[in-house]
Short mmCIF file of N, CA and C in Angstrom, two decimals:
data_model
loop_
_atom_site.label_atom_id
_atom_site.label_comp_id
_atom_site.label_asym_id
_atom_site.label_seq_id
_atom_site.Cartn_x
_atom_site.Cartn_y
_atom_site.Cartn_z
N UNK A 1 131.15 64.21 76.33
CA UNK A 1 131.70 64.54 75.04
C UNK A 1 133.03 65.28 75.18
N UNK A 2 132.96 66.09 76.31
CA UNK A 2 134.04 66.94 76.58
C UNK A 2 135.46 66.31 76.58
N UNK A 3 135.00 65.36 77.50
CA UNK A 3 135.82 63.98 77.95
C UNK A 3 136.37 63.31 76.85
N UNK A 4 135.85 63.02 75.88
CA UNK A 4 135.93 62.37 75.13
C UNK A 4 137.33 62.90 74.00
N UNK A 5 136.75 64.46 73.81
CA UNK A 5 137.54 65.52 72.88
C UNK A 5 139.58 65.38 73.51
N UNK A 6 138.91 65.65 75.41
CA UNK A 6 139.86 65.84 75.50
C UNK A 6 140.99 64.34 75.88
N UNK A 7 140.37 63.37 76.03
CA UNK A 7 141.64 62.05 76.01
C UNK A 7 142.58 62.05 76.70
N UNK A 8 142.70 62.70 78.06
CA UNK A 8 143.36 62.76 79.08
C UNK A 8 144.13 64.25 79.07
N UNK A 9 143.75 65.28 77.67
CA UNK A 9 144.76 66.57 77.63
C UNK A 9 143.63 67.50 77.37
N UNK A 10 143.97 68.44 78.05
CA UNK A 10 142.78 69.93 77.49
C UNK A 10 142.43 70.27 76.23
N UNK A 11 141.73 70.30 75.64
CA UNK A 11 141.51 71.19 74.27
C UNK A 11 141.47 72.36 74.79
N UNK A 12 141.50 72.70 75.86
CA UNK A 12 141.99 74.66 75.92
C UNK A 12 143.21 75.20 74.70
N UNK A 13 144.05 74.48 74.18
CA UNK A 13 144.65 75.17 73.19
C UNK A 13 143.86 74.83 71.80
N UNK A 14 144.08 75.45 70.93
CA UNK A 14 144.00 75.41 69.75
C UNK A 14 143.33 73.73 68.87
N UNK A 15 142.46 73.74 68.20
CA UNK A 15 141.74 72.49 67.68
C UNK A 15 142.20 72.42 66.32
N UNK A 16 142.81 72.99 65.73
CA UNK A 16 143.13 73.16 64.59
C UNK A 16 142.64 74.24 64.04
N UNK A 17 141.53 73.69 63.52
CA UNK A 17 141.06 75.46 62.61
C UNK A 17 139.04 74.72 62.85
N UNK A 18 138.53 75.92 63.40
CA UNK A 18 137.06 76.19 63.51
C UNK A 18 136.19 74.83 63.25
N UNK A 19 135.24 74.51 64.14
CA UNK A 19 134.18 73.44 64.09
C UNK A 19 133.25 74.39 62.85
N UNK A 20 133.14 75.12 61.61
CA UNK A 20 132.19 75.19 61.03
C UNK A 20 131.16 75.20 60.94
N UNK A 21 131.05 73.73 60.83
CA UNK A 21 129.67 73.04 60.51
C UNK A 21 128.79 72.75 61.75
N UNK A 22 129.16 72.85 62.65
CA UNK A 22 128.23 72.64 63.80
C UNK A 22 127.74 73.70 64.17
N UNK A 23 126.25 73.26 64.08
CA UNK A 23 124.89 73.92 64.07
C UNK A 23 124.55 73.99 65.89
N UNK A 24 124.51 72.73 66.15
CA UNK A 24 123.61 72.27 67.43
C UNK A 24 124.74 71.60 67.91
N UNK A 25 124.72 72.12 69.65
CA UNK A 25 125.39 71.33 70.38
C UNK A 25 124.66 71.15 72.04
N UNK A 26 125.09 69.65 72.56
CA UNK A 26 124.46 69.49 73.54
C UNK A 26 125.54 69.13 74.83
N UNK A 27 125.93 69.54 75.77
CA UNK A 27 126.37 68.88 76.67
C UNK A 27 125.54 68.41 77.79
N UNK A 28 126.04 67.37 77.89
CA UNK A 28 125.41 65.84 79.22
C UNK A 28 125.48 65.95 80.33
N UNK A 29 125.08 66.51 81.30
CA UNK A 29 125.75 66.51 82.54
C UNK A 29 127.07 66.98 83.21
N UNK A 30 126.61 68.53 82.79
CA UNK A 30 127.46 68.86 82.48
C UNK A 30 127.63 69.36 84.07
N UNK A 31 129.26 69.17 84.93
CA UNK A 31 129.49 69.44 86.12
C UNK A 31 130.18 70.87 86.19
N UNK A 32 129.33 71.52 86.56
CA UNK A 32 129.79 73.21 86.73
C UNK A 32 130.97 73.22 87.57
N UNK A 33 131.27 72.39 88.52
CA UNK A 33 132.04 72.49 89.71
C UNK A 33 133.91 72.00 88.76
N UNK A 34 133.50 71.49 87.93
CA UNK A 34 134.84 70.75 86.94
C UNK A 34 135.65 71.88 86.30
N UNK A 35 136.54 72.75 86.95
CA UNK A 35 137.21 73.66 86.38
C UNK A 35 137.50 73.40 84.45
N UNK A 36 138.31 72.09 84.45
CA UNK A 36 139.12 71.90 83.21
C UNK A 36 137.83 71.51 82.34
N UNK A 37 137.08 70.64 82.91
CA UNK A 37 135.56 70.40 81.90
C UNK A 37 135.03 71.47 81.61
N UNK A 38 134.50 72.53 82.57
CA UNK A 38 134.36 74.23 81.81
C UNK A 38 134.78 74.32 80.98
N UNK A 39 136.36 75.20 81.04
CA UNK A 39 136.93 75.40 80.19
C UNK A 39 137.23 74.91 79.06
N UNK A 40 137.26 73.46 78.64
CA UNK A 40 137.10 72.47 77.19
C UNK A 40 135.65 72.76 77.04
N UNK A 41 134.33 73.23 77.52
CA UNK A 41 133.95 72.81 77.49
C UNK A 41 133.40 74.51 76.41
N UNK A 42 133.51 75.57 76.88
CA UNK A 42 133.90 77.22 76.76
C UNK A 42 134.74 77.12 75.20
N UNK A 43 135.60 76.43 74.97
CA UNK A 43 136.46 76.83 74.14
C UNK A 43 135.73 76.00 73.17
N UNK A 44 135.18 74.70 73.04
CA UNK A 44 134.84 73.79 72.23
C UNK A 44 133.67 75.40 71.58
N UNK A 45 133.00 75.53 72.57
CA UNK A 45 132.07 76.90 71.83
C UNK A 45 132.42 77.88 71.37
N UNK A 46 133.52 78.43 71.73
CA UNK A 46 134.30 79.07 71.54
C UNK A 46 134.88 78.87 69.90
N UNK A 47 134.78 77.71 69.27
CA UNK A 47 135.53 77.19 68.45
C UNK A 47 134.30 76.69 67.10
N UNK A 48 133.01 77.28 67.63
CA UNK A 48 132.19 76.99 66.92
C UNK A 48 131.60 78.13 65.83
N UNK A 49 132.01 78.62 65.24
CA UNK A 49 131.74 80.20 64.58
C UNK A 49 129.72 80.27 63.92
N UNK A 50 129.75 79.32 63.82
CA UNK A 50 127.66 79.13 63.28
C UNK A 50 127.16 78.07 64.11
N UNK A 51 127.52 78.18 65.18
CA UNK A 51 126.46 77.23 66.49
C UNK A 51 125.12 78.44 66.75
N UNK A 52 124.51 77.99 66.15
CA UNK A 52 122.72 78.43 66.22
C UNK A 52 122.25 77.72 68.15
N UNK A 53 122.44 76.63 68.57
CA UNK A 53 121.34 75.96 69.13
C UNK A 53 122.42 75.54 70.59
N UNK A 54 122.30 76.13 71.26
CA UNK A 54 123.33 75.44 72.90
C UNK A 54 122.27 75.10 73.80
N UNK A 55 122.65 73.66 74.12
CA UNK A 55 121.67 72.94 74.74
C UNK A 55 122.27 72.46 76.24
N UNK A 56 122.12 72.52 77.31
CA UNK A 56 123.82 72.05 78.68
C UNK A 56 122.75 71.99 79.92
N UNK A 57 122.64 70.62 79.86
CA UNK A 57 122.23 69.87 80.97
C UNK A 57 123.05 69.84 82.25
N UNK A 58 122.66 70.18 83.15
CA UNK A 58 123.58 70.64 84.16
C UNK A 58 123.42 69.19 85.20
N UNK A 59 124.35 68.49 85.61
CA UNK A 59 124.45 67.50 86.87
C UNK A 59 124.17 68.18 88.13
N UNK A 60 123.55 68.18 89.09
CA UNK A 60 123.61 68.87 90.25
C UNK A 60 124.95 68.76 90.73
N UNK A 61 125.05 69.91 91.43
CA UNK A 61 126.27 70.21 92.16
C UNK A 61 126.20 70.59 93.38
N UNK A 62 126.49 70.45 94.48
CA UNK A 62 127.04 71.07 95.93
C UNK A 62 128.37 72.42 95.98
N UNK A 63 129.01 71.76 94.70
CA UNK A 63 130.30 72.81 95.05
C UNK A 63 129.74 73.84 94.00
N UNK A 64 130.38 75.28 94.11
CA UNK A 64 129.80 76.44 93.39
C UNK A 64 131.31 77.02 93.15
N UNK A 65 131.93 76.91 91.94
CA UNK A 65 133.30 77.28 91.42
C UNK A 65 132.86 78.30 89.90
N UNK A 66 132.85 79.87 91.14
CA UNK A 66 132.39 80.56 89.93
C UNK A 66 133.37 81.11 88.72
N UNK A 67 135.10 81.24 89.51
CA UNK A 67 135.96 81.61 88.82
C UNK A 67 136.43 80.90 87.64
N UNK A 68 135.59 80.03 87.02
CA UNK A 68 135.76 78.57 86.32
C UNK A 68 134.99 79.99 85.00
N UNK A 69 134.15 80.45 85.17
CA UNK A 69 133.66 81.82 83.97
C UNK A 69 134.31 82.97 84.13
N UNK A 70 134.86 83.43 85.32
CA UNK A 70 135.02 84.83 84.93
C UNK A 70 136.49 84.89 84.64
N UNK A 71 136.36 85.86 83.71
CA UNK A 71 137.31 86.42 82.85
C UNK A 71 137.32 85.72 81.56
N UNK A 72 136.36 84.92 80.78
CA UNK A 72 135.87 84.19 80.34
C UNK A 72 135.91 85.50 78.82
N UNK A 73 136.22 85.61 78.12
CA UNK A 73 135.88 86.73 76.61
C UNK A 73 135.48 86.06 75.18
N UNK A 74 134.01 86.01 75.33
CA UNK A 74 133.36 85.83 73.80
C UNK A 74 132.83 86.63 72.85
N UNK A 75 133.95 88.50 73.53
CA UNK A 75 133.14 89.57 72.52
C UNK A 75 133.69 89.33 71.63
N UNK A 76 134.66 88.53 70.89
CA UNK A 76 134.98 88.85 69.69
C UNK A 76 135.37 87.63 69.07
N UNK A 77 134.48 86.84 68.91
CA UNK A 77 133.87 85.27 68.28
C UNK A 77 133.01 84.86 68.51
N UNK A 78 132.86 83.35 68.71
CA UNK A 78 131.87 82.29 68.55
C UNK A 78 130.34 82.81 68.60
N UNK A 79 129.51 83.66 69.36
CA UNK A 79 128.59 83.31 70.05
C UNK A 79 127.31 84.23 68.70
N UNK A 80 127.99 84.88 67.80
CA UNK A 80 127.26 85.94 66.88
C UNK A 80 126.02 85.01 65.89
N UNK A 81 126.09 83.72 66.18
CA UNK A 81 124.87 83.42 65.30
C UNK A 81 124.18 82.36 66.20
N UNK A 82 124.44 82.49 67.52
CA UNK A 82 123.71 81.78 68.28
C UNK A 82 122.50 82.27 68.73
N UNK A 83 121.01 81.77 68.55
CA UNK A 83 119.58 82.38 68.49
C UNK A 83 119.21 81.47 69.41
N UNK A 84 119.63 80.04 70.30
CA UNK A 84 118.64 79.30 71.31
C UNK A 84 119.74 78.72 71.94
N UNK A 85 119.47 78.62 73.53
CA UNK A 85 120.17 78.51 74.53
C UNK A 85 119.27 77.74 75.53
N UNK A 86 119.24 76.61 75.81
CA UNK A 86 118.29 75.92 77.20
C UNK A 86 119.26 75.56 77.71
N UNK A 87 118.94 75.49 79.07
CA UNK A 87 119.41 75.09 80.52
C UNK A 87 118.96 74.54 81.12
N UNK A 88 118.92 73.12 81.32
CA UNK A 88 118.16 71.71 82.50
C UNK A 88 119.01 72.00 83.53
N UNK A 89 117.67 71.68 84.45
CA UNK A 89 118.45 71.27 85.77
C UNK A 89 119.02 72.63 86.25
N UNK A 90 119.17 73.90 86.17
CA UNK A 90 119.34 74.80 86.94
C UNK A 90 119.48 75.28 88.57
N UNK A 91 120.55 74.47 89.39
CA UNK A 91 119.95 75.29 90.66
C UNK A 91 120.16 75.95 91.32
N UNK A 92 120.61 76.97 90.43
CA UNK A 92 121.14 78.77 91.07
C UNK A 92 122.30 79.09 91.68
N UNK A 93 122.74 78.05 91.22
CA UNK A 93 124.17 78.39 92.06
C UNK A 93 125.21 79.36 90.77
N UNK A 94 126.37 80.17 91.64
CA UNK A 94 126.62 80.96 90.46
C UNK A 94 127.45 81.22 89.32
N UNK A 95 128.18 79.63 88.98
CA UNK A 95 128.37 79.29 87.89
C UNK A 95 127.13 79.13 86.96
N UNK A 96 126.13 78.99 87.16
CA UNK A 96 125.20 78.52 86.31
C UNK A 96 124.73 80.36 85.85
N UNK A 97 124.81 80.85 86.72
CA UNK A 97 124.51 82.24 86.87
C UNK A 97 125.31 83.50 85.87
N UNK A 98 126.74 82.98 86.06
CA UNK A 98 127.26 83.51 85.09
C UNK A 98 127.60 83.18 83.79
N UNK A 99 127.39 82.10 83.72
CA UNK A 99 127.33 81.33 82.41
C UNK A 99 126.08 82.59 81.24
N UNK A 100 125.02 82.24 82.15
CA UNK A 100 123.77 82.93 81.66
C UNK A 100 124.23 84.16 81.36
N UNK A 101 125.02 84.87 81.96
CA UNK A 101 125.23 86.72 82.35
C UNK A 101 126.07 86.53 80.84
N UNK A 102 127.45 85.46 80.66
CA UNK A 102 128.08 86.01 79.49
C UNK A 102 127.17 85.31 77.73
N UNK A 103 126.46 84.81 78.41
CA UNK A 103 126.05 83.80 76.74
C UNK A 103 125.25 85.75 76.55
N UNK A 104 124.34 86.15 77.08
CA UNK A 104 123.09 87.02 77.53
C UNK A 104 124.36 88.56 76.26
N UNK A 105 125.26 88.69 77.45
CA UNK A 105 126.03 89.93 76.98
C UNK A 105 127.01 89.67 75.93
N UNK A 106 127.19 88.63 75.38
CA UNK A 106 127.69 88.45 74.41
C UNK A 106 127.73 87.78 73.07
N UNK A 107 125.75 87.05 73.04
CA UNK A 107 125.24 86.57 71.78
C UNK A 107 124.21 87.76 71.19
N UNK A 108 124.53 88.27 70.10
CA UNK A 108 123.76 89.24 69.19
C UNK A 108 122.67 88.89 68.55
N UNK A 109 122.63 87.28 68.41
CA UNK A 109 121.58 86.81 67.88
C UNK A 109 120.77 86.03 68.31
N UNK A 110 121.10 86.41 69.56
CA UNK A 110 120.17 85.45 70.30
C UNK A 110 118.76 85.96 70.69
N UNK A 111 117.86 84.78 70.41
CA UNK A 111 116.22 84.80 70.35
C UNK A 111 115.63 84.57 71.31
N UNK A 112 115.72 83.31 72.16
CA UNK A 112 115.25 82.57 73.26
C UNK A 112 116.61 82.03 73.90
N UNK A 113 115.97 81.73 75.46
CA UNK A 113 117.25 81.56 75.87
C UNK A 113 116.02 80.51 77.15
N UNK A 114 115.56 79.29 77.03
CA UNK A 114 114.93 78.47 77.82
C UNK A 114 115.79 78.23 79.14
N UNK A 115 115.23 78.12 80.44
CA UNK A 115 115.82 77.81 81.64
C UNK A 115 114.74 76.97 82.37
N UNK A 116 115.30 75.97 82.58
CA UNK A 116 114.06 74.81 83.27
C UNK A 116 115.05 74.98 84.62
N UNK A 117 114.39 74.82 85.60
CA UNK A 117 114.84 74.96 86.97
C UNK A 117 115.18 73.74 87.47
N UNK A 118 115.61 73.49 88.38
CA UNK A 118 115.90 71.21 88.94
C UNK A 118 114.85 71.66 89.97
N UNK A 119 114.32 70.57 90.23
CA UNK A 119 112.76 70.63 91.03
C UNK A 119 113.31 70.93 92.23
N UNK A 120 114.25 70.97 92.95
CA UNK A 120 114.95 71.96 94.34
C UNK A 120 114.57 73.07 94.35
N UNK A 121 114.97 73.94 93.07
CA UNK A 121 114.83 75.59 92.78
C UNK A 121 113.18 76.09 93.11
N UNK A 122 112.74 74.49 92.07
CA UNK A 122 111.24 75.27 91.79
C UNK A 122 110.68 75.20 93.52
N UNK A 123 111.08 74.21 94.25
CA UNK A 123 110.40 74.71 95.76
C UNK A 123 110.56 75.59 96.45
N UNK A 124 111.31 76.52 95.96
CA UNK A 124 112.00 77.98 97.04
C UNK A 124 111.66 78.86 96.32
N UNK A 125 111.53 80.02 97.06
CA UNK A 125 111.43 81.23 96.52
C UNK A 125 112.46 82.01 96.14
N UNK A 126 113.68 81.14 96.23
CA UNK A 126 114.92 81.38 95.41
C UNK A 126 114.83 81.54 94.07
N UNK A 127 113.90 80.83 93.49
CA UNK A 127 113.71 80.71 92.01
C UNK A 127 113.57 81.76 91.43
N UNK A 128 112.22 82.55 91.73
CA UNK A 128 111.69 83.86 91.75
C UNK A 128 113.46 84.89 91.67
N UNK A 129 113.67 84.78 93.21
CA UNK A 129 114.77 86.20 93.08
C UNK A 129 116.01 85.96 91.97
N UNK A 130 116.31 84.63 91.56
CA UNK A 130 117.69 84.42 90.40
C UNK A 130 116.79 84.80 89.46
N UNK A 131 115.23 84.71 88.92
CA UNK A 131 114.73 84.96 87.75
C UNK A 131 114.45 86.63 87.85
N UNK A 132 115.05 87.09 88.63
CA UNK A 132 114.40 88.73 88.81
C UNK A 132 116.01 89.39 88.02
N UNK A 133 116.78 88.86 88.84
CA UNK A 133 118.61 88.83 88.72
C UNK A 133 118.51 89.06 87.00
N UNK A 134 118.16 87.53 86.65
CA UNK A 134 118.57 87.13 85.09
C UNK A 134 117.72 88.32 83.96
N UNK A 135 117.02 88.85 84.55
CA UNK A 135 116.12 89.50 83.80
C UNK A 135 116.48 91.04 83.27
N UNK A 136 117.66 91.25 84.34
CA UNK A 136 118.47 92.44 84.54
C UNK A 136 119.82 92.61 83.70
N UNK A 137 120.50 91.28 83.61
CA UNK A 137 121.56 90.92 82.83
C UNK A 137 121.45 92.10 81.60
N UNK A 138 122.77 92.64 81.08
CA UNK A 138 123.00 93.47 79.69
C UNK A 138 122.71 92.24 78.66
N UNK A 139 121.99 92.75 77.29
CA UNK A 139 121.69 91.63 76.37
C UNK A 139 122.43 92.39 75.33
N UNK A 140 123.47 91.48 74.45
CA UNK A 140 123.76 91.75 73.06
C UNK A 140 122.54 92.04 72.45
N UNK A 141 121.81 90.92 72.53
CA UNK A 141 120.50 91.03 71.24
C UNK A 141 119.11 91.60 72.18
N UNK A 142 119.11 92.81 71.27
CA UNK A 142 117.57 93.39 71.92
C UNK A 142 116.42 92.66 71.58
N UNK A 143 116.41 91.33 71.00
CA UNK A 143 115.58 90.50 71.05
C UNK A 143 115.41 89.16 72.09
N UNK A 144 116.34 89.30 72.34
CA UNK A 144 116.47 87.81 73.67
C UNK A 144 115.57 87.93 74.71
N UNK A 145 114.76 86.67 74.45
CA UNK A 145 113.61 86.23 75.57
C UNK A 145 114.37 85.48 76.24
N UNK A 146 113.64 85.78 77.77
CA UNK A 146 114.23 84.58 78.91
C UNK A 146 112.76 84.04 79.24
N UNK A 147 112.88 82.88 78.91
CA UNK A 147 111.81 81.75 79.45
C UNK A 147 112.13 81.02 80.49
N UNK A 148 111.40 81.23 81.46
CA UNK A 148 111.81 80.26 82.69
C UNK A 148 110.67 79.55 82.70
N UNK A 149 110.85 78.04 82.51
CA UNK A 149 109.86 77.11 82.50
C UNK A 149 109.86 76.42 84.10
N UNK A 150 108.35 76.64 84.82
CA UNK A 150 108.52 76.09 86.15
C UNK A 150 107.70 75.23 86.04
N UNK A 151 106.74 74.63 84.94
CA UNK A 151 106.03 73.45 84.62
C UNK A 151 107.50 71.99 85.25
N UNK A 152 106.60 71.18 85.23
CA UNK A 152 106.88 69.70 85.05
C UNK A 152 106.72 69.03 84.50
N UNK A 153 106.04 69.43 83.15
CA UNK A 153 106.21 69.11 81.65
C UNK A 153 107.18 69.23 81.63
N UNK A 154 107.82 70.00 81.17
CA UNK A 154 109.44 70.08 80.83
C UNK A 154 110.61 69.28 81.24
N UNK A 155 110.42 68.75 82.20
CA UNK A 155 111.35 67.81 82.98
C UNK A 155 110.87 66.78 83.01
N UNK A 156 109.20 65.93 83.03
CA UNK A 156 109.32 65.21 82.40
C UNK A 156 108.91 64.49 80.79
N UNK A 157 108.79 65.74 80.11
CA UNK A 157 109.23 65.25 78.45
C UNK A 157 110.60 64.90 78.38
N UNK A 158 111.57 65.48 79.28
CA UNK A 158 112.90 64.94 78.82
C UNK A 158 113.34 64.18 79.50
N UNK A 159 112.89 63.84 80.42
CA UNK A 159 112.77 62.29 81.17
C UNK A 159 112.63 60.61 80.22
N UNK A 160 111.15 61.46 79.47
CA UNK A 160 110.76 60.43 78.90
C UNK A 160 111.43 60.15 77.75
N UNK A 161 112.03 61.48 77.23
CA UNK A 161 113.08 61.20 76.20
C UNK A 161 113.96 60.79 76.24
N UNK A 162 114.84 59.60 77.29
CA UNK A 162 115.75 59.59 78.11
C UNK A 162 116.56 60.44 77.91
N UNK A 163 116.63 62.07 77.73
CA UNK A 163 117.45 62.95 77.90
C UNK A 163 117.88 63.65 76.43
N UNK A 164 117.13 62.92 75.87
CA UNK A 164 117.53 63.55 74.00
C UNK A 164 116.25 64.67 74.16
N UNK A 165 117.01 65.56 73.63
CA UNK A 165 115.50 66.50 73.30
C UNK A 165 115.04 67.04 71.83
#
């Protein structure tokens, strides 16, 4: 979708004026390692002022490009009426990591925040120590649950969904 927005040029500048109306958003495979896809990808949310529902299927990755978030600032927009956040495919690497750290410290309304692991994670006891990490994170909202789903339900209901959830 990102891809799509951007047509060979960044939407890192300016979209005109605010996505509004968008409630729910999902990104596809989404490649953490893609500097400029981040960032279109940050600002598109960024640009969403009543996005309730962030949904970001993660592609596995080898490369780990964490500076692609930091310095990243959503204290003062988008993220204030966002209440649900899932994460497919998770596998700890620490873009995925900080992603979590700024949605965590900078959504006020956030309720649940689902994390399904990629069946790599769930075989290590890596899983465990990033879910000890995430649990520590500063929360805008003194209500935000972290659910870490290590079932295989979860991965494959959205299997069977071919990927719609």
């Amino acid at each position: 979708m990102v891809q799509l927005l951007r047509a060979g040029d960044s939407v890192a500048g300016p979209l005109g004026r605010p996505l509004e109306h968008l409630k729910a958003l999902q990104f596809w495979k989404m490649h953490m390692e893609d500097r400029q896809g981040m960032l279109d990808a940050l600002h598109l949310i960024k640009n969403s002022p009543n996005l309730q529902k962030l949904i970001i299927v993660i592609e596995p990755s080898r490369v780990d490009v964490v500076e692609n978030l930091v310095g990243q600032d959503f204290s003062a927009c988008c993220l204030k009426k966002l209440e649900q956040v899932e994460l497919h495919f998770m596998s700890g690497i620490g873009s995925e990591v900080e992603l979590i750290k700024l949605v965590l410290a900078n959504a006020p309304g956030l309720k649940k925040m689902k994390i399904i692991p990629s069946e790599n994670l769930l075989s290590h006891a890596r899983g465990l120590e990033i879910l000890k990490k995430l649990i520590q994170f500063p929360r805008a909202s003194p209500k935000a649950e972290i659910k870490y789903s290590d079932s295989k339900s979860s991965r494959m209901r959205y299997k069977e969904n071919k990927g719609y959830l």
